[in-house]
Amino acid sequence: MSFQNKKYKYELAKVSDGEEISNLLEKTAFKGDISLIYSRRPNAVLSINKDCAASAVVIGKEVDTGRIKGVGVCQIYRMLVNDKYENIAYLGGFRIDNDSCLNIVEAYKILENFIKENNVKYTFTTILEDNIYAQKMLTKKRKIMPYYLKTADFTVNIFAKNLKYNTKYTVEKIKEQEKQKLIDFINFYSKDKTFFPEINDLDNFYALKDNEDNILACGNLWEQTDYKQLIIKKYSLKYKILKTVFNPVLNFFSYPKFPNENEIIKYETLSYVLYRDEEILADFIKQMSNKIKYDFFVYGNTKELKEIKPPIKYRSFVYLVDWDKNINIKDFNNIYMECALL
């Protein structure tokens, strides 16, 4: 399906468009003390398809030149809603080239059709706290656009490796004979979490256990840098000074070592995390920091961390995208966001 006006044509991307889309994604850096680029090298279409059940990538092309000037992404996952796995859609990756003026309503029509064809129960998205323009533009209620309903805060926490810990519990990789116990733990602690993703592979899971071998927390370390990358575009003056002068001693203060500008960041995401209580979560994070391969790892959460404070973090807002304008936001109290799937 495609829509066309005099200057732009809107259609679903093909794999052959993937490299051009990757280049467009890298034209926009997210502002802050650490200016970040979200990249999907080498082919954005293949990258977007990697972790989801189905996806649609909408592109806006110049009719005269055939160049891609805008992109929007929808990925469908199997996620929990009221203790049942449903098709849940995530909207993201919206970019428009600075010299273009596309009509996002046409792109939304294509995405809405895709969502309805795939029997999606709910759609959500995230917008960075600093992206005031997108918040104002998308949350303004219009008849021709879906409503954006804020439902949660979401924080990406960046932790250094080899954090110190003092505990009576131990973290170990799950053994084959322990998988059923892990499944039972996941089922119990995820049942009230809206949008907790379906898990199909337990091989790389770790568990925090007590001396009676009871599981107290679980999660896995997920590296995705072969198809999804973070790149430091620019540091603020403050962070340039920190990087230049203090990098050798940052580890002493539990800061990760800062990568160079324009360098792909090697990191892992602590994913599918479930835990008994906040103190247990802090213990689990500290011990997992001693399992990682790189200088730091990330963990995303929708509840404020009280027992452990990350040295670096950035916050987004979670919105339900209400296509039919009939969602009761009060029904969504315990949102789970999986950082590795955003």
GROMACS .gro file of C-alpha atoms in nm:
model
  342
    1MET     CA    1   0.000   0.000   0.000
    2SER     CA    2   0.123   0.353  -0.075
    3PHE     CA    3  -0.004   0.712  -0.063
    4GLN     CA    4   0.123   0.987  -0.289
    5ASN     CA    5   0.103   1.364  -0.324
    6LYS     CA    6   0.279   1.589  -0.574
    7LYS     CA    7   0.618   1.587  -0.401
    8TYR     CA    8   0.636   1.273  -0.182
    9LYS     CA    9   0.531   0.911  -0.204
   10TYR     CA   10   0.468   0.704   0.112
   11GLU     CA   11   0.517   0.329   0.104
   12LEU     CA   12   0.653   0.028   0.292
   13ALA     CA   13   1.029  -0.010   0.269
   14LYS     CA   14   1.202  -0.303   0.100
   15VAL     CA   15   1.524  -0.469   0.217
   16SER     CA   16   1.703  -0.287  -0.066
   17ASP     CA   17   1.612   0.044   0.108
   18GLY     CA   18   1.783  -0.064   0.430
   19GLU     CA   19   2.123   0.098   0.382
   20GLU     CA   20   1.972   0.435   0.286
   21ILE     CA   21   1.742   0.422   0.588
   22SER     CA   22   2.042   0.346   0.812
   23ASN     CA   23   2.212   0.661   0.684
   24LEU     CA   24   1.898   0.869   0.746
   25LEU     CA   25   1.868   0.742   1.104
   26GLU     CA   26   2.222   0.861   1.176
   27LYS     CA   27   2.149   1.218   1.069
   28THR     CA   28   1.961   1.282   1.395
   29ALA     CA   29   2.142   1.289   1.728
   30PHE     CA   30   1.958   1.299   2.061
   31LYS     CA   31   2.070   1.602   2.260
   32GLY     CA   32   2.211   1.620   2.610
   33ASP     CA   33   2.547   1.612   2.785
   34ILE     CA   34   2.610   1.297   2.585
   35SER     CA   35   2.466   1.337   2.234
   36LEU     CA   36   2.368   0.992   2.108
   37ILE     CA   37   2.288   0.843   1.768
   38TYR     CA   38   2.075   0.530   1.744
   39SER     CA   39   2.201   0.336   1.445
   40ARG     CA   40   2.095   0.017   1.268
   41ARG     CA   41   2.394  -0.080   1.060
   42PRO     CA   42   2.446  -0.227   0.808
   43ASN     CA   43   2.082  -0.258   0.692
   44ALA     CA   44   1.803  -0.095   0.893
   45VAL     CA   45   1.523  -0.309   0.748
   46LEU     CA   46   1.699  -0.634   0.839
   47SER     CA   47   1.786  -0.494   1.183
   48ILE     CA   48   1.427  -0.393   1.256
   49ASN     CA   49   1.304  -0.740   1.157
   50LYS     CA   50   1.555  -0.912   1.385
   51ASP     CA   51   1.381  -0.926   1.725
   52CYS     CA   52   1.010  -0.893   1.650
   53ALA     CA   53   0.728  -1.113   1.524
   54ALA     CA   54   0.645  -0.873   1.239
   55SER     CA   55   0.741  -0.521   1.134
   56ALA     CA   56   0.658  -0.239   0.894
   57VAL     CA   57   0.897   0.038   0.792
   58VAL     CA   58   0.720   0.332   0.627
   59ILE     CA   59   0.926   0.563   0.410
   60GLY     CA   60   0.854   0.896   0.246
   61LYS     CA   61   1.029   0.931  -0.090
   62GLU     CA   62   1.077   1.233  -0.310
   63VAL     CA   63   0.887   1.163  -0.629
   64ASP     CA   64   1.143   1.341  -0.850
   65THR     CA   65   1.464   1.193  -0.705
   66GLY     CA   66   1.350   0.870  -0.537
   67ARG     CA   67   1.551   0.965  -0.227
   68ILE     CA   68   1.416   0.860   0.113
   69LYS     CA   69   1.339   1.169   0.319
   70GLY     CA   70   1.151   1.022   0.615
   71VAL     CA   71   1.100   0.696   0.799
   72GLY     CA   72   0.876   0.549   1.068
   73VAL     CA   73   0.891   0.202   1.223
   74CYS     CA   74   0.634  -0.033   1.372
   75GLN     CA   75   0.743  -0.358   1.539
   76ILE     CA   76   0.505  -0.620   1.672
   77TYR     CA   77   0.590  -0.833   1.975
   78ARG     CA   78   0.411  -1.093   2.184
   79MET     CA   79   0.362  -0.933   2.525
   80LEU     CA   80   0.157  -0.987   2.837
   81VAL     CA   81  -0.171  -0.807   2.892
   82ASN     CA   82  -0.392  -0.930   3.177
   83ASP     CA   83  -0.187  -1.250   3.208
   84LYS     CA   84  -0.232  -1.333   2.837
   85TYR     CA   85   0.014  -1.289   2.550
   86GLU     CA   86  -0.115  -1.051   2.283
   87ASN     CA   87   0.021  -0.880   1.972
   88ILE     CA   88   0.159  -0.547   2.093
   89ALA     CA   89   0.303  -0.285   1.858
   90TYR     CA   90   0.589  -0.044   1.926
   91LEU     CA   91   0.620   0.274   1.719
   92GLY     CA   92   0.966   0.426   1.689
   93GLY     CA   93   1.245   0.534   1.459
   94PHE     CA   94   1.064   0.842   1.330
   95ARG     CA   95   1.304   1.060   1.133
   96ILE     CA   96   1.251   1.334   0.876
   97ASP     CA   97   1.538   1.485   0.680
   98ASN     CA   98   1.597   1.848   0.778
   99ASP     CA   99   1.535   1.978   0.425
  100SER     CA  100   1.199   1.802   0.389
  101CYS     CA  101   0.839   1.864   0.492
  102LEU     CA  102   0.659   1.531   0.490
  103ASN     CA  103   0.299   1.467   0.590
  104ILE     CA  104   0.322   1.225   0.884
  105VAL     CA  105  -0.053   1.164   0.866
  106GLU     CA  106   0.001   0.963   0.547
  107ALA     CA  107   0.267   0.752   0.721
  108TYR     CA  108   0.034   0.692   1.015
  109LYS     CA  109  -0.239   0.567   0.781
  110ILE     CA  110  -0.006   0.296   0.650
  111LEU     CA  111   0.106   0.200   1.001
  112GLU     CA  112  -0.253   0.189   1.128
  113ASN     CA  113  -0.353  -0.044   0.846
  114PHE     CA  114  -0.056  -0.270   0.924
  115ILE     CA  115  -0.147  -0.277   1.293
  116LYS     CA  116  -0.510  -0.369   1.226
  117GLU     CA  117  -0.413  -0.639   0.975
  118ASN     CA  118  -0.197  -0.802   1.247
  119ASN     CA  119  -0.463  -0.802   1.521
  120VAL     CA  120  -0.265  -0.576   1.752
  121LYS     CA  121  -0.418  -0.531   2.096
  122TYR     CA  122  -0.231  -0.214   2.197
  123THR     CA  123   0.033   0.020   2.055
  124PHE     CA  124   0.292   0.207   2.258
  125THR     CA  125   0.588   0.434   2.200
  126THR     CA  126   0.854   0.621   2.396
  127ILE     CA  127   0.969   0.982   2.363
  128LEU     CA  128   1.285   1.116   2.525
  129GLU     CA  129   1.227   1.360   2.810
  130ASP     CA  130   1.436   1.625   2.632
  131ASN     CA  131   1.242   1.593   2.305
  132ILE     CA  132   0.987   1.861   2.391
  133TYR     CA  133   0.901   1.924   2.027
  134ALA     CA  134   0.788   1.564   1.967
  135GLN     CA  135   0.593   1.558   2.293
  136LYS     CA  136   0.399   1.873   2.204
  137MET     CA  137   0.341   1.771   1.843
  138LEU     CA  138   0.221   1.416   1.912
  139THR     CA  139   0.022   1.470   2.231
  140LYS     CA  140  -0.191   1.747   2.081
  141LYS     CA  141  -0.529   1.586   2.015
  142ARG     CA  142  -0.636   1.590   1.650
  143LYS     CA  143  -0.914   1.406   1.470
  144ILE     CA  144  -0.674   1.287   1.198
  145MET     CA  145  -0.414   1.143   1.439
  146PRO     CA  146  -0.424   0.882   1.717
  147TYR     CA  147  -0.419   1.009   2.074
  148TYR     CA  148  -0.091   0.981   2.268
  149LEU     CA  149  -0.162   0.896   2.632
  150LYS     CA  150   0.127   0.919   2.878
  151THR     CA  151   0.129   0.610   3.098
  152ALA     CA  152   0.475   0.572   3.256
  153ASP     CA  153   0.826   0.708   3.293
  154PHE     CA  154   1.110   0.497   3.156
  155THR     CA  155   1.474   0.533   3.256
  156VAL     CA  156   1.777   0.382   3.087
  157ASN     CA  157   2.047   0.334   3.352
  158ILE     CA  158   2.413   0.299   3.257
  159PHE     CA  159   2.632   0.103   3.500
  160ALA     CA  160   3.005   0.035   3.499
  161LYS     CA  161   3.149  -0.314   3.515
  162ASN     CA  162   3.284  -0.481   3.828
  163LEU     CA  163   3.071  -0.304   4.087
  164LYS     CA  164   3.152  -0.403   4.443
  165TYR     CA  165   2.900  -0.607   4.638
  166ASN     CA  166   2.868  -0.776   4.973
  167THR     CA  167   2.598  -1.040   4.986
  168LYS     CA  168   2.499  -1.385   5.099
  169TYR     CA  169   2.345  -1.459   4.758
  170THR     CA  170   2.511  -1.580   4.438
  171VAL     CA  171   2.451  -1.525   4.067
  172GLU     CA  172   2.494  -1.818   3.833
  173LYS     CA  173   2.403  -1.900   3.477
  174ILE     CA  174   2.094  -2.120   3.457
  175LYS     CA  175   2.162  -2.490   3.406
  176GLU     CA  176   1.947  -2.711   3.188
  177GLN     CA  177   1.794  -2.891   3.487
  178GLU     CA  178   1.696  -2.555   3.644
  179LYS     CA  179   1.493  -2.425   3.349
  180GLN     CA  180   1.156  -2.537   3.478
  181LYS     CA  181   1.222  -2.362   3.809
  182LEU     CA  182   1.314  -2.050   3.613
  183ILE     CA  183   0.995  -2.075   3.403
  184ASP     CA  184   0.788  -2.096   3.721
  185PHE     CA  185   0.966  -1.790   3.863
  186ILE     CA  186   0.913  -1.590   3.542
  187ASN     CA  187   0.547  -1.685   3.521
  188PHE     CA  188   0.483  -1.582   3.882
  189TYR     CA  189   0.668  -1.248   3.880
  190SER     CA  190   0.563  -1.137   3.531
  191LYS     CA  191   0.191  -1.210   3.553
  192ASP     CA  192   0.095  -0.859   3.670
  193LYS     CA  193   0.336  -0.675   3.437
  194THR     CA  194   0.177  -0.525   3.128
  195PHE     CA  195   0.393  -0.559   2.814
  196PHE     CA  196   0.634  -0.813   2.960
  197PRO     CA  197   0.767  -0.989   2.646
  198GLU     CA  198   0.726  -1.355   2.565
  199ILE     CA  199   1.051  -1.545   2.620
  200ASN     CA  200   1.147  -1.826   2.382
  201ASP     CA  201   1.507  -1.896   2.484
  202LEU     CA  202   1.635  -1.944   2.839
  203ASP     CA  203   1.992  -2.048   2.751
  204ASN     CA  204   2.160  -1.719   2.844
  205PHE     CA  205   1.968  -1.643   3.162
  206TYR     CA  206   2.129  -1.578   3.497
  207ALA     CA  207   1.964  -1.617   3.837
  208LEU     CA  208   2.035  -1.474   4.180
  209LYS     CA  209   1.984  -1.756   4.431
  210ASP     CA  210   1.988  -1.801   4.804
  211ASN     CA  211   2.172  -2.079   4.990
  212GLU     CA  212   1.870  -2.308   4.946
  213ASP     CA  213   1.886  -2.267   4.568
  214ASN     CA  214   1.569  -2.055   4.549
  215ILE     CA  215   1.561  -1.803   4.262
  216LEU     CA  216   1.531  -1.444   4.384
  217ALA     CA  217   1.597  -1.256   4.057
  218CYS     CA  218   1.664  -1.336   3.694
  219GLY     CA  219   1.767  -1.175   3.364
  220ASN     CA  220   2.004  -1.214   3.075
  221LEU     CA  221   2.284  -1.017   2.911
  222TRP     CA  222   2.191  -0.934   2.554
  223GLU     CA  223   2.440  -0.794   2.306
  224GLN     CA  224   2.291  -0.650   1.986
  225THR     CA  225   2.572  -0.437   1.847
  226ASP     CA  226   2.606  -0.644   1.530
  227TYR     CA  227   2.271  -0.504   1.410
  228LYS     CA  228   2.174  -0.221   1.649
  229GLN     CA  229   2.424   0.037   1.772
  230LEU     CA  230   2.469   0.338   1.995
  231ILE     CA  231   2.720   0.600   1.879
  232ILE     CA  232   2.849   0.896   2.078
  233LYS     CA  233   2.805   1.193   1.844
  234LYS     CA  234   2.928   1.462   2.079
  235TYR     CA  235   3.013   1.529   2.444
  236SER     CA  236   2.926   1.851   2.627
  237LEU     CA  237   3.223   2.051   2.754
  238LYS     CA  238   3.171   1.908   3.103
  239TYR     CA  239   3.191   1.550   2.979
  240LYS     CA  240   3.485   1.627   2.747
  241ILE     CA  241   3.677   1.743   3.053
  242LEU     CA  242   3.569   1.435   3.248
  243LYS     CA  243   3.673   1.208   2.963
  244THR     CA  244   4.009   1.375   2.904
  245VAL     CA  245   4.119   1.436   3.260
  246PHE     CA  246   3.939   1.180   3.472
  247ASN     CA  247   3.890   0.870   3.256
  248PRO     CA  248   4.171   0.686   3.440
  249VAL     CA  249   3.997   0.728   3.777
  250LEU     CA  250   3.630   0.708   3.671
  251ASN     CA  251   3.611   0.343   3.768
  252PHE     CA  252   3.689   0.435   4.127
  253PHE     CA  253   3.365   0.637   4.135
  254SER     CA  254   3.167   0.359   3.954
  255TYR     CA  255   3.156   0.555   3.627
  256PRO     CA  256   3.199   0.363   3.302
  257LYS     CA  257   3.490   0.454   3.078
  258PHE     CA  258   3.376   0.706   2.817
  259PRO     CA  259   3.409   0.595   2.451
  260ASN     CA  260   3.545   0.833   2.187
  261GLU     CA  261   3.317   1.053   1.981
  262ASN     CA  262   3.182   0.881   1.666
  263GLU     CA  263   3.273   0.543   1.814
  264ILE     CA  264   3.027   0.254   1.820
  265ILE     CA  265   2.969   0.171   2.185
  266LYS     CA  266   3.020  -0.190   2.281
  267TYR     CA  267   2.775  -0.282   2.554
  268GLU     CA  268   2.522  -0.536   2.672
  269THR     CA  269   2.166  -0.487   2.794
  270LEU     CA  270   2.048  -0.651   3.115
  271SER     CA  271   1.713  -0.779   2.987
  272TYR     CA  272   1.398  -0.962   3.100
  273VAL     CA  273   1.473  -0.870   3.461
  274LEU     CA  274   1.236  -0.997   3.729
  275TYR     CA  275   1.301  -0.983   4.102
  276ARG     CA  276   1.150  -1.035   4.443
  277ASP     CA  277   1.210  -0.685   4.585
  278GLU     CA  278   1.414  -0.366   4.533
  279GLU     CA  279   1.703  -0.475   4.756
  280ILE     CA  280   1.733  -0.800   4.562
  281LEU     CA  281   1.738  -0.607   4.233
  282ALA     CA  282   2.031  -0.393   4.352
  283ASP     CA  283   2.221  -0.706   4.454
  284PHE     CA  284   2.148  -0.867   4.115
  285ILE     CA  285   2.266  -0.560   3.918
  286LYS     CA  286   2.591  -0.539   4.114
  287GLN     CA  287   2.671  -0.905   4.065
  288MET     CA  288   2.576  -0.897   3.695
  289SER     CA  289   2.821  -0.608   3.648
  290ASN     CA  290   3.092  -0.866   3.713
  291LYS     CA  291   2.964  -1.090   3.431
  292ILE     CA  292   2.977  -0.838   3.144
  293LYS     CA  293   3.233  -0.833   2.861
  294TYR     CA  294   3.262  -0.457   2.811
  295ASP     CA  295   3.314  -0.142   3.018
  296PHE     CA  296   2.948  -0.092   3.096
  297PHE     CA  297   2.597  -0.227   3.053
  298VAL     CA  298   2.247  -0.076   3.049
  299TYR     CA  299   1.928  -0.161   3.234
  300GLY     CA  300   1.593   0.004   3.172
  301ASN     CA  301   1.311   0.034   3.426
  302THR     CA  302   0.981   0.214   3.481
  303LYS     CA  303   1.022   0.241   3.859
  304GLU     CA  304   1.277   0.460   4.033
  305LEU     CA  305   1.583   0.272   4.157
  306LYS     CA  306   1.620   0.341   4.528
  307GLU     CA  307   1.877   0.087   4.644
  308ILE     CA  308   2.131   0.151   4.367
  309LYS     CA  309   2.202   0.474   4.180
  310PRO     CA  310   2.340   0.468   3.824
  311PRO     CA  311   2.619   0.717   3.747
  312ILE     CA  312   2.456   0.800   3.411
  313LYS     CA  313   2.092   0.776   3.309
  314TYR     CA  314   1.846   0.925   3.065
  315ARG     CA  315   1.470   0.929   3.084
  316SER     CA  316   1.183   0.885   2.839
  317PHE     CA  317   0.806   0.889   2.868
  318VAL     CA  318   0.593   0.591   2.766
  319TYR     CA  319   0.277   0.665   2.569
  320LEU     CA  320  -0.011   0.444   2.462
  321VAL     CA  321  -0.105   0.522   2.104
  322ASP     CA  322  -0.484   0.523   2.099
  323TRP     CA  323  -0.595   0.470   1.738
  324ASP     CA  324  -0.967   0.439   1.818
  325LYS     CA  325  -0.965   0.699   2.099
  326ASN     CA  326  -1.128   0.469   2.352
  327ILE     CA  327  -0.849   0.358   2.590
  328ASN     CA  328  -0.892   0.410   2.964
  329ILE     CA  329  -0.543   0.501   3.082
  330LYS     CA  330  -0.634   0.401   3.440
  331ASP     CA  331  -0.627   0.036   3.331
  332PHE     CA  332  -0.248   0.053   3.283
  333ASN     CA  333  -0.078   0.064   3.621
  334ASN     CA  334   0.223  -0.167   3.605
  335ILE     CA  335   0.402  -0.116   3.272
  336TYR     CA  336   0.713  -0.318   3.191
  337MET     CA  337   0.949  -0.184   2.923
  338GLU     CA  338   1.218  -0.410   2.777
  339CYS     CA  339   1.506  -0.180   2.689
  340ALA     CA  340   1.656  -0.424   2.437
  341LEU     CA  341   1.338  -0.416   2.226
  342LEU     CA  342   1.313  -0.038   2.189
   0.00000   0.00000   0.00000
